[in-house]
XYZ file of C-alpha atoms in Angstrom:
533
model
C 3.428 -5.138 37.899
C 3.915 -1.428 39.291
C 4.826 1.785 36.583
C 6.411 4.816 37.634
C 6.378 7.646 35.448
C 8.592 11.025 35.738
C 11.884 9.361 37.123
C 14.498 11.778 36.499
C 18.200 10.938 36.949
C 21.081 13.378 35.683
C 22.283 11.458 32.422
C 25.150 10.754 33.482
C 24.173 7.408 35.877
C 24.413 3.506 36.517
C 22.078 0.966 36.251
C 22.445 1.121 40.132
C 21.628 4.719 40.353
C 18.094 3.562 38.936
C 17.412 0.797 41.027
C 17.947 3.116 44.210
C 16.008 5.724 42.839
C 12.965 3.392 42.335
C 13.651 2.008 45.756
C 13.157 5.198 47.343
C 9.975 6.244 45.330
C 8.320 2.942 46.285
C 9.631 3.064 49.891
C 10.810 -0.478 49.756
C 14.631 -2.142 50.017
C 16.622 -2.155 46.794
C 16.849 -5.630 47.219
C 12.721 -6.750 47.241
C 13.218 -5.405 43.331
C 12.900 -8.230 41.263
C 13.235 -6.804 38.156
C 12.712 -3.680 35.979
C 12.131 -2.616 32.912
C 12.792 0.738 30.995
C 9.366 1.649 29.252
C 10.371 5.256 28.055
C 13.218 7.370 27.717
C 13.156 11.407 27.251
C 15.431 14.138 27.719
C 14.706 16.899 30.092
C 16.692 19.822 28.738
C 14.623 22.796 30.394
C 17.230 23.508 32.784
C 20.238 23.598 30.273
C 23.650 23.095 30.444
C 22.400 20.595 33.341
C 20.281 17.540 31.451
C 18.134 14.738 33.002
C 16.761 11.707 31.778
C 13.175 11.095 32.327
C 12.440 7.689 32.527
C 8.852 5.752 32.669
C 10.025 1.907 34.375
C 7.861 -0.912 35.088
C 9.015 -2.767 38.244
C 8.476 -6.095 39.499
C 8.352 -6.356 43.389
C 6.321 -8.784 45.921
C 3.318 -7.315 47.512
C 2.746 -5.077 44.810
C -0.982 -3.820 46.360
C 0.461 -3.026 49.957
C 3.348 -1.230 48.474
C 0.902 0.988 46.064
C -1.338 1.775 49.309
C 1.807 2.843 51.223
C 3.115 5.420 48.376
C 0.117 7.035 47.210
C 1.757 8.592 44.430
C 0.112 9.797 41.420
C 3.298 9.040 39.297
C 2.880 5.275 40.539
C 0.205 3.341 39.532
C -0.540 -0.833 38.785
C -0.262 -1.457 35.151
C -1.166 -4.360 33.065
C 0.617 -5.278 29.794
C -1.369 -5.705 26.714
C 0.961 -7.376 24.436
C 0.264 -7.048 20.252
C -1.693 -10.128 18.987
C -2.224 -11.180 15.361
C -5.679 -11.787 15.561
C -5.868 -14.548 12.888
C -4.789 -17.810 12.608
C -5.207 -18.952 8.453
C -4.040 -22.353 6.880
C -0.787 -22.331 5.228
C -1.841 -24.402 1.977
C -4.441 -21.426 0.982
C -3.059 -18.510 -2.021
C -0.256 -16.818 -1.650
C -0.834 -13.341 -1.556
C 1.947 -11.116 -3.705
C 3.370 -7.599 -2.029
C 4.498 -5.640 -4.646
C 7.053 -2.785 -2.861
C 9.870 -3.857 -0.227
C 9.723 -0.956 1.662
C 8.871 -0.989 5.834
C 5.038 -1.315 4.906
C 5.499 -4.332 2.400
C 8.105 -5.899 4.418
C 6.557 -5.756 7.625
C 3.264 -7.280 6.401
C 5.421 -9.700 4.812
C 7.429 -10.454 7.571
C 3.733 -10.645 9.730
C 2.281 -12.797 7.129
C 5.076 -15.444 6.789
C 5.060 -15.579 10.730
C 1.939 -16.950 10.801
C 2.443 -19.482 7.861
C 0.761 -16.872 5.247
C 3.779 -17.189 2.591
C 3.975 -14.127 0.123
C 5.977 -13.599 -2.797
C 7.250 -9.888 -2.539
C 7.794 -8.131 -5.991
C 10.507 -5.357 -5.723
C 11.174 -3.417 -9.143
C 14.658 -2.364 -7.674
C 17.822 -4.268 -6.367
C 18.560 -6.087 -3.160
C 19.918 -3.341 -0.473
C 23.327 -4.973 -0.892
C 23.329 -4.183 -5.051
C 21.372 -1.140 -4.522
C 23.459 0.646 -1.848
C 26.631 0.263 -5.160
C 24.023 1.538 -7.676
C 23.072 4.712 -5.181
C 27.011 5.136 -4.670
C 27.577 5.185 -8.164
C 25.222 7.853 -8.967
C 26.418 9.931 -6.823
C 29.800 9.818 -7.556
C 29.039 9.899 -12.024
C 25.600 11.016 -12.211
C 24.265 7.543 -14.143
C 21.035 6.979 -12.518
C 19.373 3.894 -12.129
C 15.587 4.563 -12.536
C 14.320 1.404 -10.996
C 16.886 1.200 -8.308
C 17.777 4.320 -6.883
C 17.044 6.695 -3.197
C 13.542 5.956 -3.698
C 13.384 2.537 -5.417
C 14.975 -0.744 -4.102
C 14.689 -3.392 -1.237
C 14.145 -1.190 2.187
C 12.373 1.708 0.522
C 13.114 5.041 0.787
C 13.721 5.426 4.419
C 16.701 3.197 3.781
C 18.527 6.650 2.748
C 16.834 8.742 5.752
C 17.980 9.577 8.954
C 16.409 6.269 9.992
C 13.743 7.549 12.799
C 11.687 5.552 14.416
C 9.706 7.495 16.206
C 5.970 8.234 15.408
C 2.871 10.379 16.213
C 0.476 7.177 15.533
C -1.366 5.803 18.742
C -2.323 2.222 18.068
C -4.521 0.584 20.937
C -3.431 -2.752 19.862
C 0.581 -2.627 20.906
C 1.155 -2.252 16.944
C 3.967 0.714 17.232
C 5.709 -1.876 19.951
C 5.520 -4.842 18.082
C 7.461 -2.842 15.309
C 10.285 -1.668 17.497
C 10.920 -5.438 18.797
C 11.069 -6.546 15.495
C 13.248 -4.337 14.196
C 15.279 -5.507 17.262
C 14.659 -9.209 16.272
C 16.278 -8.159 12.691
C 19.431 -6.161 14.490
C 18.317 -3.410 15.602
C 19.926 -1.726 19.018
C 17.568 -2.769 21.835
C 17.569 0.678 23.022
C 15.229 1.720 20.308
C 12.727 -0.014 22.613
C 12.282 2.684 25.051
C 14.269 6.001 23.082
C 11.948 8.745 22.870
C 13.624 9.711 19.888
C 14.864 6.541 18.082
C 17.144 6.502 14.991
C 19.104 3.926 13.163
C 20.671 5.592 10.566
C 21.714 4.233 6.561
C 24.324 1.916 7.905
C 22.534 -0.068 10.181
C 19.098 0.026 8.224
C 20.898 -1.994 5.305
C 21.731 -4.500 7.241
C 18.390 -4.857 8.894
C 16.768 -4.994 5.507
C 18.720 -7.927 5.091
C 17.845 -9.643 8.370
C 14.200 -8.974 7.637
C 14.210 -10.671 3.774
C 16.192 -13.523 4.845
C 13.869 -14.125 8.109
C 11.019 -13.685 5.543
C 12.516 -16.314 3.236
C 13.279 -18.758 5.879
C 9.517 -18.920 6.663
C 8.718 -19.685 3.342
C 8.065 -16.330 1.579
C 9.607 -15.077 -1.698
C 11.456 -12.478 -3.273
C 11.656 -11.442 -6.809
C 13.897 -8.433 -7.707
C 13.783 -6.121 -10.499
C 10.430 -6.988 -10.890
C 8.076 -4.293 -11.532
C 4.606 -4.327 -11.411
C 2.749 -3.206 -14.672
C -0.551 -4.384 -15.264
C -3.945 -5.685 -13.297
C -6.004 -8.204 -14.744
C -9.462 -7.461 -13.462
C -12.844 -9.458 -14.167
C -15.812 -7.922 -12.636
C -14.554 -6.271 -9.949
C -11.933 -8.879 -8.640
C -8.389 -9.187 -9.145
C -7.364 -12.445 -11.343
C -4.052 -11.863 -11.910
C -0.942 -9.755 -12.433
C 1.678 -8.505 -15.067
C 5.289 -8.315 -14.485
C 8.166 -6.177 -16.623
C 5.477 -6.237 -19.408
C 6.142 -9.576 -19.824
C 4.921 -12.139 -17.800
C 1.443 -12.801 -15.936
C 0.720 -14.603 -12.441
C -2.189 -15.460 -10.975
C -2.937 -13.427 -7.840
C -6.122 -12.617 -5.994
C -4.919 -10.597 -3.585
C -2.364 -7.561 -4.020
C -0.656 -5.577 -1.093
C -0.378 -2.618 -3.056
C 2.915 -0.997 -0.950
C 4.627 0.770 -3.824
C 5.806 3.742 -1.800
C 5.469 7.435 -2.845
C 7.223 7.745 -5.909
C 6.130 5.209 -7.997
C 4.405 7.462 -10.456
C 3.966 5.398 -13.057
C 1.967 2.864 -11.281
C 0.310 5.283 -9.574
C -0.816 5.932 -13.525
C -1.315 2.828 -14.354
C -3.484 1.853 -11.434
C -5.577 4.871 -11.989
C -6.143 4.171 -15.615
C -7.211 -0.072 -13.851
C -10.216 1.812 -12.470
C -8.392 1.688 -9.075
C -10.806 4.494 -6.933
C -7.638 7.495 -5.998
C -8.064 11.285 -5.166
C -4.955 13.842 -5.086
C -4.409 15.121 -1.354
C -2.155 17.762 0.147
C 1.660 17.262 0.602
C 4.346 19.568 1.236
C 7.192 20.516 -0.713
C 10.306 23.317 -0.090
C 14.236 22.783 -0.134
C 17.066 21.265 2.265
C 18.493 23.556 5.254
C 22.113 23.285 6.003
C 23.550 24.646 9.199
C 26.639 24.040 12.112
C 25.880 21.317 14.209
C 27.394 22.399 16.890
C 24.954 25.379 16.283
C 22.095 23.125 16.885
C 23.452 21.701 19.967
C 24.466 24.436 21.754
C 20.728 25.629 21.592
C 19.165 22.370 22.577
C 21.800 20.736 25.138
C 23.492 24.550 26.315
C 26.603 22.535 25.316
C 28.765 22.522 21.727
C 28.962 18.704 22.596
C 27.516 15.808 24.599
C 28.750 12.430 23.822
C 26.317 10.742 25.668
C 23.527 12.511 23.654
C 25.067 12.854 20.194
C 23.866 15.354 17.725
C 21.055 17.230 18.732
C 17.812 17.228 16.510
C 14.852 19.829 16.053
C 11.396 20.327 14.822
C 10.145 23.253 14.232
C 6.355 24.590 13.013
C 5.190 27.956 12.174
C 1.319 29.462 10.645
C 2.173 31.718 8.022
C 0.522 34.797 7.893
C -1.865 33.785 5.083
C -2.717 30.910 7.047
C -0.201 28.290 4.984
C 1.336 25.953 7.051
C 5.314 25.967 7.044
C 7.255 23.195 8.573
C 10.790 21.054 9.482
C 10.663 17.393 8.225
C 13.312 14.800 8.368
C 15.794 16.168 10.239
C 19.060 14.568 9.968
C 21.681 15.778 12.986
C 25.271 14.964 11.643
C 23.862 13.803 7.962
C 23.998 14.806 4.394
C 21.825 16.170 2.212
C 21.145 13.612 -1.257
C 20.311 13.457 -4.547
C 17.541 11.788 -4.249
C 16.370 11.472 -8.118
C 14.394 8.283 -9.547
C 13.543 9.684 -12.988
C 15.609 11.064 -15.804
C 16.302 14.868 -16.467
C 14.009 15.422 -13.113
C 16.116 16.349 -9.699
C 14.717 15.801 -5.953
C 16.951 15.661 -2.672
C 16.585 14.432 0.820
C 18.270 14.079 3.534
C 20.044 11.038 5.269
C 22.400 10.175 8.555
C 24.785 7.704 9.221
C 24.210 5.956 13.123
C 27.451 7.798 14.327
C 25.697 11.306 12.828
C 29.292 13.103 13.054
C 28.998 14.746 9.387
C 29.963 18.347 10.895
C 26.205 19.910 9.443
C 22.662 19.262 10.448
C 20.019 19.479 7.445
C 16.918 19.594 7.428
C 13.934 20.219 4.799
C 11.792 23.093 5.207
C 8.694 22.576 3.574
C 5.352 24.208 2.627
C 1.517 22.781 2.719
C 0.820 22.519 -0.911
C -3.085 21.941 -1.546
C -4.870 20.572 -4.553
C -5.687 23.833 -5.937
C -2.163 24.881 -5.896
C -0.862 22.365 -8.195
C -4.485 22.177 -10.596
C -2.550 24.698 -13.098
C 0.433 22.202 -13.521
C -2.093 19.639 -14.699
C -0.992 18.789 -18.900
C -4.288 17.918 -21.434
C -5.464 14.706 -20.607
C -4.061 14.350 -17.312
C -6.725 13.194 -14.853
C -7.253 16.127 -11.966
C -5.961 12.856 -9.354
C -2.440 12.900 -10.500
C -1.855 16.723 -10.359
C 0.055 16.352 -7.477
C 2.503 13.897 -9.671
C 2.478 16.999 -12.123
C 3.586 19.878 -9.764
C 6.118 17.294 -8.645
C 7.785 16.818 -11.868
C 7.638 20.353 -12.775
C 9.848 21.472 -9.710
C 12.032 18.678 -10.291
C 12.427 19.714 -14.143
C 13.121 22.771 -13.296
C 15.557 21.710 -10.442
C 17.306 19.704 -12.971
C 17.866 22.166 -15.704
C 18.751 25.218 -13.077
C 21.858 23.498 -12.195
C 22.633 21.455 -15.211
C 21.736 18.071 -12.873
C 23.587 19.021 -10.271
C 22.382 19.454 -6.639
C 21.142 23.420 -7.143
C 22.536 25.150 -3.476
C 22.064 28.798 -2.608
C 22.700 30.921 0.596
C 20.106 32.544 2.319
C 20.681 35.704 1.974
C 20.989 35.474 -1.966
C 17.794 33.663 -1.820
C 16.335 36.600 0.049
C 17.559 38.840 -3.089
C 16.801 36.225 -5.925
C 20.448 36.200 -6.721
C 22.845 33.594 -7.899
C 24.972 32.456 -5.031
C 28.971 32.651 -5.960
C 30.561 32.012 -3.048
C 30.105 30.128 0.594
C 30.324 31.643 4.004
C 31.449 29.977 6.980
C 29.032 26.745 5.977
C 30.164 24.392 3.808
C 27.593 21.676 2.319
C 27.564 17.904 2.883
C 25.940 16.584 0.154
C 25.915 13.429 -1.646
C 26.261 13.866 -5.424
C 27.470 16.554 -7.423
C 26.217 20.276 -6.459
C 26.762 24.201 -7.650
C 25.953 27.360 -6.330
C 22.960 28.117 -7.975
C 19.418 30.626 -7.702
C 17.129 28.499 -6.089
C 14.200 31.123 -5.720
C 14.219 31.899 -9.910
C 12.248 28.797 -10.192
C 10.021 27.762 -7.119
C 6.779 29.551 -7.302
C 6.374 32.747 -5.864
C 3.932 31.540 -2.732
C 6.521 28.861 -1.618
C 9.460 30.925 -2.225
C 7.570 33.627 0.044
C 6.754 31.546 2.423
C 10.398 30.110 3.073
C 11.623 33.704 3.675
C 9.038 34.164 6.265
C 9.381 30.430 7.811
C 13.056 30.585 7.950
C 13.272 34.071 9.871
C 10.241 32.650 12.165
C 12.193 29.588 12.930
C 15.198 32.101 13.791
C 13.535 33.604 16.708
C 12.956 30.217 17.926
C 16.876 29.028 17.171
C 19.513 31.371 17.226
C 21.022 31.592 13.875
C 18.790 29.513 12.060
C 18.239 32.105 9.453
C 22.011 33.062 9.494
C 22.842 34.567 6.245
C 24.921 31.897 4.969
C 22.928 28.971 5.990
C 22.581 26.837 2.915
C 19.561 25.623 0.733
C 19.488 23.041 -1.601
C 16.705 21.848 -3.893
C 13.959 20.571 -4.505
C 12.533 18.750 -1.542
C 9.545 17.394 -3.225
C 8.975 13.360 -2.063
C 8.028 14.177 1.692
C 5.078 12.156 1.199
C 2.537 10.608 -1.653
C 0.803 13.288 -3.462
C -2.466 11.154 -3.566
C -4.642 8.558 -1.588
C -5.567 5.236 -2.709
C -8.909 4.749 -1.358
C -9.487 1.454 0.630
C -13.143 0.486 2.795
C -13.035 -0.981 6.252
C -11.336 -4.143 4.928
C -8.378 -2.172 4.014
C -9.259 -3.318 0.548
C -10.020 -0.929 -2.627
C -12.613 -0.463 -4.817
C -11.628 -4.144 -6.574
C -11.644 -7.247 -4.314
C -8.537 -8.352 -3.232
C -6.570 -5.245 -4.161
C -4.970 -3.703 -0.811
C -3.530 -0.373 -0.536
C -0.923 0.079 1.964
C 1.816 2.046 3.521
C 3.073 5.847 2.649
C 2.598 5.429 -0.975
C -0.848 4.930 -0.319
C -1.621 7.995 2.079
C -2.157 5.763 4.836
C 1.575 6.648 6.284
C 4.512 9.400 6.566
C 7.572 7.954 7.806
C 9.451 4.248 8.593
C 7.903 3.179 11.543
C 4.358 4.514 10.462
C 4.377 2.631 7.426
C 5.161 -0.406 9.098
C 2.451 -0.288 11.004
C 0.315 -0.203 8.424
C 1.756 -3.313 7.038
C 1.162 -5.161 9.818
C -2.529 -3.853 10.109
C -2.994 -4.769 5.882
C -1.417 -8.204 6.824
C -4.545 -8.757 9.683
C -6.586 -7.386 6.547
C -4.905 -10.031 3.942
C -5.660 -12.790 6.916
C -8.879 -11.627 7.416
C -9.932 -11.992 4.002
C -8.461 -15.679 3.930
C -10.514 -17.017 6.554
C -13.679 -16.025 4.373
């Protein structure tokens, strides 16, 4: 197989254009190209509004060694595919592992185990994704919150209500990244996610994909128990023996994959009380910011709209004067800000997009790094230091809830700078799922965070003209960016209690859909290895 990198074509091209360009680069007739596969497609907008796709393509032809000798091009090399291989084979009649949580980590762990004859039991505190959608919509319309099934909890995890980005910075030499994308396609995702630089699905597609994954797992012998929360553990001599479900039922369990997500605060507390070793870790918090999507398109594409490319995205970072970091996160082109609360009398926001990304607004989190020393002061007496991040998140969310009476508080940036309550909108109107009102967000944010947001948003305005415009909209509070704790695990991916495998974003080992799914595959491998012993 021959790999060609840095192959450029205008974004409006045909498959024949690719074949002809490949033939020209390889100096062979087009009819000698037996097959080709796009490995990667990225956008080159450096000469906007002239836009190009840059491809990495694998090509099969005859006499490949002679072809390579003839072309002598550093961007044309021989390549060998190294597909992902599950490393263990286990007898199907061994004990069944229990997976707590059906977000990307839990689902992909369960699916990989089921594919190899290990029939997991998946317990999920929330509802199946179809019913969960109805509960979330009801909450946005009425404000009536189901604390067990919401934007954070339920089948599919928190990522179901997001932009559905599938790109990740994780570099996995064993091919888990590509395997995760292949599994998404197997579950109904568009095939182009296999090669796009920034693949995304959107909430509407994710709902069906999540349901399809469940059906696959059940077909392979796995079992789902919804509205079932892990509430206690039976640990004897440092080993797991049984699990309590919903404070009412005990089931035997030798192996537990703890894929509970970043918002399972009650479960974190229970795990700490049972002696599971964990530590507080840094995370980030801040606000959501909204701009006109056309403004972002002009900056990124040099055009107000490019139908082939859809709504443009961005990713921005800045080092603040005091050394702290600020950055954009979970950017949602053509998306919505959503009320993402999961506890009564506390309010958190997030962003989501549908697949067509056509709301008219772009939104992103703008978040400031917070460290354990920042949030230790928010601990109540008797609360262990390991859980200090949870206390800090809850404090912010309580303040956000109170300042706007349970609605999402919104403030214009010029008013945020002046610490005054916003009274009217400018040219931008919010696209928010859930009740929202104009308010004074800065009044309740910690001073270091508010000052950092002002400095950072102005810095981003130098990178994207208009980012710091006076009437861009801030909403709060963005507090669920990642887990505020890390559950310790050893080289076997096991906690200090034998049989418990911390997994995914909630345990502190992932950040986003794809990285969580990758950690799910790694954990499936570790469970299979343990079952072989």
